[in-house]
CSV table of C-alpha atoms in Angstrom, one decimal:
chain,number,residue,atom,x,y,z
A,188,UNK,CA,-36.2,-35.8,-121.3
A,189,UNK,CA,-34.1,-33.6,-120.4
A,190,UNK,CA,-30.0,-34.1,-121.4
A,191,UNK,CA,-28.9,-34.8,-118.0
A,192,UNK,CA,-31.4,-37.6,-117.7
A,193,UNK,CA,-30.5,-39.1,-121.2
A,194,UNK,CA,-26.9,-39.2,-120.0
A,195,UNK,CA,-28.0,-40.3,-116.8
A,196,UNK,CA,-29.7,-43.5,-118.1
A,197,UNK,CA,-27.2,-44.3,-120.7
A,198,UNK,CA,-24.8,-44.7,-117.7
A,199,UNK,CA,-26.8,-46.9,-115.9
A,200,UNK,CA,-27.2,-49.1,-118.9
A,201,UNK,CA,-23.8,-49.1,-119.3
A,202,UNK,CA,-23.2,-50.4,-115.7
A,203,UNK,CA,-25.8,-52.8,-116.1
A,204,UNK,CA,-24.6,-54.6,-119.3
A,205,UNK,CA,-21.2,-54.4,-117.8
A,206,UNK,CA,-22.6,-56.4,-114.9
A,207,UNK,CA,-23.7,-58.8,-117.2
A,208,UNK,CA,-20.3,-59.3,-118.8
A,209,UNK,CA,-18.4,-59.6,-115.8
A,210,UNK,CA,-21.1,-61.9,-114.0
A,211,UNK,CA,-22.2,-64.3,-117.0
A,212,UNK,CA,-20.0,-64.0,-119.5
A,213,UNK,CA,-20.6,-65.0,-123.2
A,214,UNK,CA,-22.9,-67.7,-123.1
A,215,UNK,CA,-25.7,-66.3,-124.6
A,216,UNK,CA,-27.1,-67.5,-127.6
A,217,UNK,CA,-26.3,-71.3,-127.6
A,218,UNK,CA,-28.7,-72.8,-129.2
A,219,UNK,CA,-29.4,-76.9,-127.9
A,220,UNK,CA,-28.9,-80.0,-130.2
A,221,UNK,CA,-32.6,-80.9,-129.9
A,222,UNK,CA,-35.9,-79.1,-128.3
A,223,UNK,CA,-36.2,-79.4,-124.6
A,224,UNK,CA,-39.3,-79.8,-123.3
A,225,UNK,CA,-39.2,-78.0,-119.7
A,226,UNK,CA,-41.5,-77.8,-116.9
A,227,UNK,CA,-42.0,-75.2,-114.3
A,228,UNK,CA,-43.7,-74.8,-110.8
A,229,UNK,CA,-44.1,-71.3,-109.2
A,230,UNK,CA,-44.9,-70.7,-105.7
A,231,UNK,CA,-48.5,-68.8,-107.1
A,232,UNK,CA,-49.4,-72.3,-109.0
A,233,UNK,CA,-51.6,-70.5,-111.3
A,234,UNK,CA,-49.2,-67.3,-111.5
A,235,UNK,CA,-48.4,-67.5,-115.1
A,236,UNK,CA,-47.6,-64.3,-115.7
A,237,UNK,CA,-43.7,-64.6,-114.4
A,238,UNK,CA,-43.3,-67.3,-117.2
A,239,UNK,CA,-45.3,-65.4,-119.8
A,240,UNK,CA,-41.9,-63.5,-120.8
A,241,UNK,CA,-39.8,-66.3,-121.6
A,242,UNK,CA,-42.3,-67.5,-124.3
A,243,UNK,CA,-40.9,-66.0,-127.1
A,244,UNK,CA,-37.2,-67.0,-126.9
A,245,UNK,CA,-38.4,-71.1,-125.9
A,246,UNK,CA,-40.4,-70.9,-129.5
A,247,UNK,CA,-37.5,-69.6,-131.1
A,248,UNK,CA,-35.5,-72.4,-130.2
A,249,UNK,CA,-38.4,-74.6,-130.4
A,250,UNK,CA,-39.1,-75.5,-126.8
A,251,UNK,CA,-41.7,-76.7,-125.3
A,252,UNK,CA,-42.1,-75.4,-121.9
A,253,UNK,CA,-45.2,-75.8,-120.0
A,254,UNK,CA,-46.3,-74.4,-116.4
A,255,UNK,CA,-47.4,-77.1,-114.0
A,256,UNK,CA,-50.7,-76.2,-112.3
A,257,UNK,CA,-52.6,-78.1,-109.6
A,258,UNK,CA,-55.9,-77.8,-111.7
A,259,UNK,CA,-57.2,-75.5,-114.5
A,260,UNK,CA,-60.0,-73.8,-112.3
A,261,UNK,CA,-57.5,-70.3,-112.3
A,262,UNK,CA,-56.7,-70.8,-115.7
A,263,UNK,CA,-58.2,-68.1,-118.1
A,264,UNK,CA,-59.6,-68.9,-121.6
A,265,UNK,CA,-57.0,-67.8,-124.1
A,266,UNK,CA,-54.0,-68.3,-121.7
A,267,UNK,CA,-50.9,-68.1,-123.2
A,268,UNK,CA,-48.3,-69.8,-121.3
A,269,UNK,CA,-49.2,-73.6,-122.0
A,270,UNK,CA,-50.3,-75.6,-118.8
A,271,UNK,CA,-50.7,-79.2,-117.3
A,272,UNK,CA,-51.1,-80.9,-114.5
A,273,UNK,CA,-48.9,-83.3,-113.3
A,274,UNK,CA,-51.4,-86.2,-114.3
A,275,UNK,CA,-51.5,-84.3,-118.1
A,276,UNK,CA,-47.9,-83.8,-118.5
A,277,UNK,CA,-46.9,-85.9,-121.3
A,278,UNK,CA,-42.6,-85.7,-120.7
A,279,UNK,CA,-40.2,-83.5,-119.4
A,280,UNK,CA,-36.3,-83.1,-119.8
A,281,UNK,CA,-36.0,-80.5,-116.5
A,282,UNK,CA,-38.2,-79.6,-113.9
A,283,UNK,CA,-37.5,-75.7,-112.7
A,284,UNK,CA,-38.9,-74.9,-109.5
A,285,UNK,CA,-39.1,-70.8,-108.8
A,286,UNK,CA,-39.3,-70.9,-104.9
A,287,UNK,CA,-39.9,-73.4,-102.1
A,288,UNK,CA,-43.2,-73.3,-101.8
A,289,UNK,CA,-45.7,-76.0,-100.9
A,290,UNK,CA,-46.8,-76.1,-105.1
A,291,UNK,CA,-43.2,-76.6,-106.4
A,292,UNK,CA,-41.9,-78.6,-103.5
A,293,UNK,CA,-44.8,-80.8,-103.8
A,294,UNK,CA,-43.6,-80.8,-107.7
A,295,UNK,CA,-40.3,-82.0,-107.5
A,296,UNK,CA,-41.0,-84.8,-105.1
A,297,UNK,CA,-43.6,-85.9,-107.6
A,298,UNK,CA,-41.1,-86.1,-110.7
A,299,UNK,CA,-38.0,-87.2,-108.5
A,300,UNK,CA,-36.8,-88.4,-111.7
A,301,UNK,CA,-36.3,-85.5,-113.1
A,302,UNK,CA,-33.3,-83.1,-113.5
A,303,UNK,CA,-34.0,-80.4,-110.9
A,304,UNK,CA,-33.5,-76.3,-111.4
A,305,UNK,CA,-34.2,-73.0,-109.6
A,306,UNK,CA,-34.7,-70.1,-110.8
A,307,UNK,CA,-35.7,-66.7,-108.9
A,308,UNK,CA,-38.1,-65.1,-111.1
A,309,UNK,CA,-40.0,-62.9,-108.8
A,310,UNK,CA,-38.2,-61.7,-105.6
A,311,UNK,CA,-38.1,-63.7,-103.1
A,312,UNK,CA,-37.2,-62.6,-98.6
A,313,UNK,CA,-33.7,-63.9,-97.7
A,314,UNK,CA,-34.8,-66.2,-95.0
A,315,UNK,CA,-34.5,-69.5,-95.8
A,316,UNK,CA,-37.8,-71.3,-96.5
A,317,UNK,CA,-39.0,-74.1,-94.4
A,318,UNK,CA,-39.0,-76.6,-97.0
A,319,UNK,CA,-36.2,-75.4,-98.7
A,320,UNK,CA,-34.2,-78.4,-97.4
A,321,UNK,CA,-36.3,-81.0,-99.7
A,322,UNK,CA,-35.0,-79.0,-102.9
A,323,UNK,CA,-31.7,-78.1,-102.0
A,324,UNK,CA,-29.6,-81.6,-102.8
A,325,UNK,CA,-31.4,-82.5,-106.2
A,326,UNK,CA,-30.4,-78.6,-107.7
A,327,UNK,CA,-28.6,-79.1,-110.9
A,328,UNK,CA,-28.6,-74.7,-110.8
A,329,UNK,CA,-29.9,-71.9,-109.5
A,330,UNK,CA,-30.3,-68.4,-111.5
A,331,UNK,CA,-31.3,-65.4,-110.3
A,332,UNK,CA,-32.1,-61.8,-111.9
A,333,UNK,CA,-29.0,-59.7,-110.1
A,334,UNK,CA,-26.9,-60.1,-107.8
A,335,UNK,CA,-28.6,-58.7,-105.0
A,336,UNK,CA,-31.4,-61.0,-105.8
A,337,UNK,CA,-28.9,-63.6,-105.8
A,338,UNK,CA,-28.0,-62.6,-102.0
A,339,UNK,CA,-31.8,-63.0,-101.3
A,340,UNK,CA,-32.4,-65.9,-103.1
A,341,UNK,CA,-29.6,-67.6,-101.8
A,342,UNK,CA,-30.7,-67.0,-98.2
A,343,UNK,CA,-34.3,-68.2,-99.3
A,344,UNK,CA,-32.9,-71.8,-100.5
A,345,UNK,CA,-30.4,-72.2,-97.9
A,346,UNK,CA,-27.4,-72.2,-99.8
A,347,UNK,CA,-23.8,-70.6,-100.2
A,348,UNK,CA,-23.6,-72.4,-104.0
A,349,UNK,CA,-23.1,-70.3,-106.9
A,350,UNK,CA,-26.2,-68.5,-108.2
A,351,UNK,CA,-25.8,-67.2,-112.4
A,352,UNK,CA,-27.3,-64.0,-112.2
A,353,UNK,CA,-29.0,-64.1,-116.0
A,354,UNK,CA,-31.1,-60.7,-115.8
A,355,UNK,CA,-34.6,-60.4,-116.1
A,356,UNK,CA,-36.4,-61.4,-119.3
A,357,UNK,CA,-38.6,-58.4,-118.7
A,358,UNK,CA,-35.5,-56.1,-119.8
A,359,UNK,CA,-34.9,-57.6,-122.9
A,360,UNK,CA,-37.1,-55.1,-124.6
A,361,UNK,CA,-36.9,-52.1,-122.5
A,362,UNK,CA,-38.7,-49.1,-123.6
A,363,UNK,CA,-37.6,-45.6,-124.4
A,364,UNK,CA,-38.7,-43.4,-122.2
A,365,UNK,CA,-41.0,-40.4,-123.0
A,366,UNK,CA,-42.6,-39.0,-119.6
A,367,UNK,CA,-45.4,-37.2,-120.0
A,368,UNK,CA,-46.1,-33.9,-118.0
A,369,UNK,CA,-47.6,-34.8,-114.7
A,370,UNK,CA,-48.3,-38.2,-114.9
A,371,UNK,CA,-47.9,-40.9,-112.0
A,372,UNK,CA,-47.4,-44.4,-112.5
A,373,UNK,CA,-49.3,-46.2,-109.6
A,374,UNK,CA,-48.0,-49.8,-109.4
A,375,UNK,CA,-50.1,-51.9,-107.1
A,376,UNK,CA,-49.7,-54.9,-105.4
A,377,UNK,CA,-52.0,-57.9,-104.5
A,378,UNK,CA,-55.1,-56.3,-101.9
A,379,UNK,CA,-56.4,-60.3,-100.8
A,380,UNK,CA,-54.5,-63.4,-100.8
A,381,UNK,CA,-56.6,-66.2,-102.4
A,382,UNK,CA,-55.3,-69.7,-104.0
A,383,UNK,CA,-53.0,-68.3,-106.5
A,384,UNK,CA,-51.0,-66.3,-104.1
A,385,UNK,CA,-50.3,-64.2,-101.0
A,386,UNK,CA,-50.9,-60.4,-100.7
A,387,UNK,CA,-49.0,-57.4,-99.7
A,388,UNK,CA,-50.2,-55.1,-96.9
A,389,UNK,CA,-50.1,-51.0,-98.5
A,390,UNK,CA,-53.2,-50.9,-100.4
A,391,UNK,CA,-55.0,-48.6,-98.4
A,392,UNK,CA,-51.9,-46.5,-98.1
A,393,UNK,CA,-51.4,-46.6,-101.7
A,394,UNK,CA,-55.3,-45.7,-102.5
A,395,UNK,CA,-55.0,-43.0,-100.3
A,396,UNK,CA,-51.5,-41.4,-101.6
A,397,UNK,CA,-53.0,-41.7,-104.7
A,398,UNK,CA,-56.0,-39.3,-104.3
A,399,UNK,CA,-53.5,-37.0,-102.6
A,400,UNK,CA,-51.3,-36.9,-105.7
A,401,UNK,CA,-54.7,-36.4,-107.7
A,402,UNK,CA,-56.1,-33.8,-105.9
A,403,UNK,CA,-52.2,-32.0,-106.6
A,404,UNK,CA,-53.1,-32.3,-109.9
A,405,UNK,CA,-51.0,-35.3,-110.8
A,406,UNK,CA,-52.2,-37.8,-113.6
A,407,UNK,CA,-52.9,-41.1,-112.3
A,408,UNK,CA,-51.9,-44.3,-114.2
A,409,UNK,CA,-52.4,-47.6,-112.8
A,410,UNK,CA,-50.0,-50.7,-113.6
A,411,UNK,CA,-52.0,-53.1,-112.4
A,412,UNK,CA,-50.8,-56.5,-110.8
A,413,UNK,CA,-52.0,-59.4,-112.4
A,414,UNK,CA,-53.7,-60.6,-109.6
A,415,UNK,CA,-55.1,-57.3,-107.9
A,416,UNK,CA,-58.4,-56.3,-107.7
A,417,UNK,CA,-59.5,-53.9,-110.6
A,418,UNK,CA,-62.1,-52.7,-109.6
A,419,UNK,CA,-60.3,-50.9,-106.4
A,420,UNK,CA,-58.5,-48.7,-109.4
A,421,UNK,CA,-60.9,-48.3,-112.1
A,422,UNK,CA,-61.4,-44.5,-111.2
A,423,UNK,CA,-58.5,-43.7,-112.8
A,424,UNK,CA,-57.0,-45.3,-116.1
A,425,UNK,CA,-55.0,-48.6,-116.2
A,426,UNK,CA,-52.3,-49.2,-118.3
A,427,UNK,CA,-53.1,-51.6,-121.1
A,428,UNK,CA,-49.3,-52.3,-121.2
A,429,UNK,CA,-47.2,-54.3,-118.7
A,430,UNK,CA,-46.3,-51.9,-116.0
A,431,UNK,CA,-42.2,-51.8,-117.1
A,432,UNK,CA,-43.3,-50.5,-120.2
A,433,UNK,CA,-46.4,-48.2,-119.1
A,434,UNK,CA,-43.3,-46.8,-116.9
A,435,UNK,CA,-41.8,-44.8,-119.7
A,436,UNK,CA,-44.5,-42.7,-120.2
A,437,UNK,CA,-44.4,-41.7,-116.0
A,438,UNK,CA,-42.6,-38.9,-114.4
A,439,UNK,CA,-42.3,-40.7,-111.3
A,440,UNK,CA,-43.7,-44.2,-110.2
A,441,UNK,CA,-45.3,-45.0,-106.8
A,442,UNK,CA,-46.2,-47.9,-105.1
A,443,UNK,CA,-45.5,-51.0,-102.7
A,444,UNK,CA,-42.1,-52.2,-103.7
A,445,UNK,CA,-42.2,-55.2,-105.6
A,446,UNK,CA,-39.9,-57.5,-108.5
A,447,UNK,CA,-41.0,-54.6,-110.8
A,448,UNK,CA,-39.3,-51.9,-108.9
A,449,UNK,CA,-36.0,-52.5,-110.5
A,450,UNK,CA,-36.9,-52.7,-113.6
A,451,UNK,CA,-38.7,-49.7,-113.9
A,452,UNK,CA,-36.0,-47.9,-112.4
A,453,UNK,CA,-33.8,-49.3,-115.2
A,454,UNK,CA,-36.4,-47.8,-117.6
A,455,UNK,CA,-35.2,-44.6,-116.5
A,456,UNK,CA,-38.5,-43.8,-114.2
A,457,UNK,CA,-37.9,-42.9,-110.5
A,458,UNK,CA,-39.8,-44.4,-107.9
A,459,UNK,CA,-41.4,-43.6,-104.4
A,460,UNK,CA,-42.0,-47.0,-102.2
A,461,UNK,CA,-45.1,-47.6,-99.6
A,462,UNK,CA,-44.0,-49.1,-97.2
A,463,UNK,CA,-46.7,-50.8,-94.4
A,464,UNK,CA,-45.3,-51.7,-91.3
A,465,UNK,CA,-46.9,-55.6,-91.5
A,466,UNK,CA,-44.9,-55.6,-94.9
A,467,UNK,CA,-41.1,-56.8,-95.0
A,468,UNK,CA,-39.3,-55.7,-98.3
A,469,UNK,CA,-35.5,-56.8,-99.3
A,470,UNK,CA,-33.3,-54.2,-99.0
A,471,UNK,CA,-32.0,-54.1,-102.2
A,472,UNK,CA,-35.5,-52.9,-103.6
A,473,UNK,CA,-35.9,-50.1,-100.9
A,474,UNK,CA,-31.9,-49.4,-102.1
A,475,UNK,CA,-34.0,-48.6,-105.8
A,476,UNK,CA,-36.3,-46.0,-104.2
A,477,UNK,CA,-36.1,-42.6,-104.4
A,478,UNK,CA,-37.7,-42.6,-100.5
A,479,UNK,CA,-40.4,-44.4,-99.1
A,480,UNK,CA,-43.2,-43.2,-97.3
A,481,UNK,CA,-45.8,-44.5,-94.6
A,482,UNK,CA,-48.1,-41.4,-94.3
A,483,UNK,CA,-49.8,-40.7,-97.6
A,484,UNK,CA,-49.9,-37.1,-97.0
A,485,UNK,CA,-46.2,-37.4,-97.7
A,486,UNK,CA,-46.2,-38.6,-101.5
A,487,UNK,CA,-47.0,-35.2,-103.1
A,488,UNK,CA,-43.7,-34.0,-101.9
A,489,UNK,CA,-41.8,-37.6,-102.1
A,490,UNK,CA,-43.1,-37.6,-105.8
A,491,UNK,CA,-41.9,-33.7,-106.4
A,492,UNK,CA,-38.5,-34.8,-105.0
A,493,UNK,CA,-37.7,-38.2,-106.5
A,494,UNK,CA,-34.9,-39.2,-108.2
A,495,UNK,CA,-32.6,-42.5,-109.6
A,496,UNK,CA,-30.7,-44.3,-107.7
A,497,UNK,CA,-26.9,-44.5,-108.2
A,498,UNK,CA,-25.9,-46.7,-111.5
A,499,UNK,CA,-24.2,-49.1,-109.0
A,500,UNK,CA,-27.0,-49.7,-106.6
A,501,UNK,CA,-29.3,-50.1,-109.7
A,502,UNK,CA,-26.9,-52.4,-111.7
A,503,UNK,CA,-26.8,-54.3,-108.4
A,504,UNK,CA,-30.6,-54.4,-108.0
A,505,UNK,CA,-31.7,-54.9,-111.9
A,506,UNK,CA,-28.2,-57.2,-113.1
A,507,UNK,CA,-27.3,-57.4,-117.0
A,508,UNK,CA,-30.0,-55.9,-119.6
A,509,UNK,CA,-30.7,-57.4,-122.6
A,510,UNK,CA,-30.5,-61.0,-123.5
A,511,UNK,CA,-31.7,-62.3,-120.3
A,512,UNK,CA,-34.4,-64.9,-121.7
A,513,UNK,CA,-31.4,-66.5,-123.6
A,514,UNK,CA,-28.8,-66.5,-120.4
A,515,UNK,CA,-31.5,-68.5,-119.0
A,516,UNK,CA,-32.3,-70.8,-121.5
A,517,UNK,CA,-28.6,-71.5,-121.8
A,518,UNK,CA,-28.6,-72.3,-118.1
A,519,UNK,CA,-32.2,-74.7,-118.3
A,520,UNK,CA,-30.0,-76.6,-121.0
A,521,UNK,CA,-27.4,-77.2,-119.3
A,522,UNK,CA,-29.3,-78.6,-116.4
A,523,UNK,CA,-31.0,-80.8,-118.5
A,524,UNK,CA,-27.8,-82.5,-119.7
A,525,UNK,CA,-26.1,-85.0,-119.4
A,526,UNK,CA,-29.1,-87.2,-118.7
A,527,UNK,CA,-31.4,-86.2,-121.1
A,528,UNK,CA,-34.2,-88.2,-121.2
A,529,UNK,CA,-37.8,-88.6,-121.5
A,530,UNK,CA,-39.9,-88.6,-117.9
A,531,UNK,CA,-43.3,-89.5,-117.8
A,532,UNK,CA,-45.9,-88.3,-115.1
A,533,UNK,CA,-46.1,-89.9,-112.1
A,534,UNK,CA,-42.6,-92.5,-112.9
């Protein structure tokens, strides 16, 4: 990595750290008086990958973190995130919803006696969700990862309440960037919707862009979305580590804009967005892109010209870096108090 890029990344991370101090203050590191039991319901009912980055901090505190799922049909053997159905959940002090989709709202209405919080763990568009009104009156706290995401999440929930910016747990251990010559990280989305969640248009554009880049002499490393069809990409090297970690190896990343885009740029790797006309992407995710393309023929030049966004743009999109899981769990602890109580399924 050249000296100017080292300086640039240091400036960016300095700006992000400063944003954390201004937005959230010094709450991180507080410990609850006794272990908490937190139940989480997500818009992707079986999508445990958004909860997984919280496991180590929950374990450090001795907390029990459980994701609510409709059934165990889409839970793989050895899944590290503890799961339960509403009928098998033994007890909880707080229910956290990560969106206002059918499943989180169903869980919230099933457990009406539980305190309720909302935390954005993945990007959602700024249009108000049809079911958001069924959650708003019960929410004790709302969190998001960044100032930009909080604006979108507020619109999604249809609220002007304060949203606490805690950062993304995925940035708590950012890798040191060591780009390999001519290596491009291709960041996939989900090609086909299924019971675990929806899909984002643009896969054909991204596949063809990857072919153009490979033909131009670039080496392709694929950061696979947890629900993507692996067989579409098995002609290339598929990363065996998380996409944020893999981005440290790449000179540039290209993909369908999603939650991971600001996190990749926080590592110091510029991103190029592939935008399909049918795809609706929040403005703050587009803002971190060096450029966007709608034609795969433009991929080679876009990757060659890719640059990081300005530090203030990145700070707005990423939020505070370091200690984010601790900050988030601190908010959840306060949301569960003062009426900490045992609540059983169906009661």
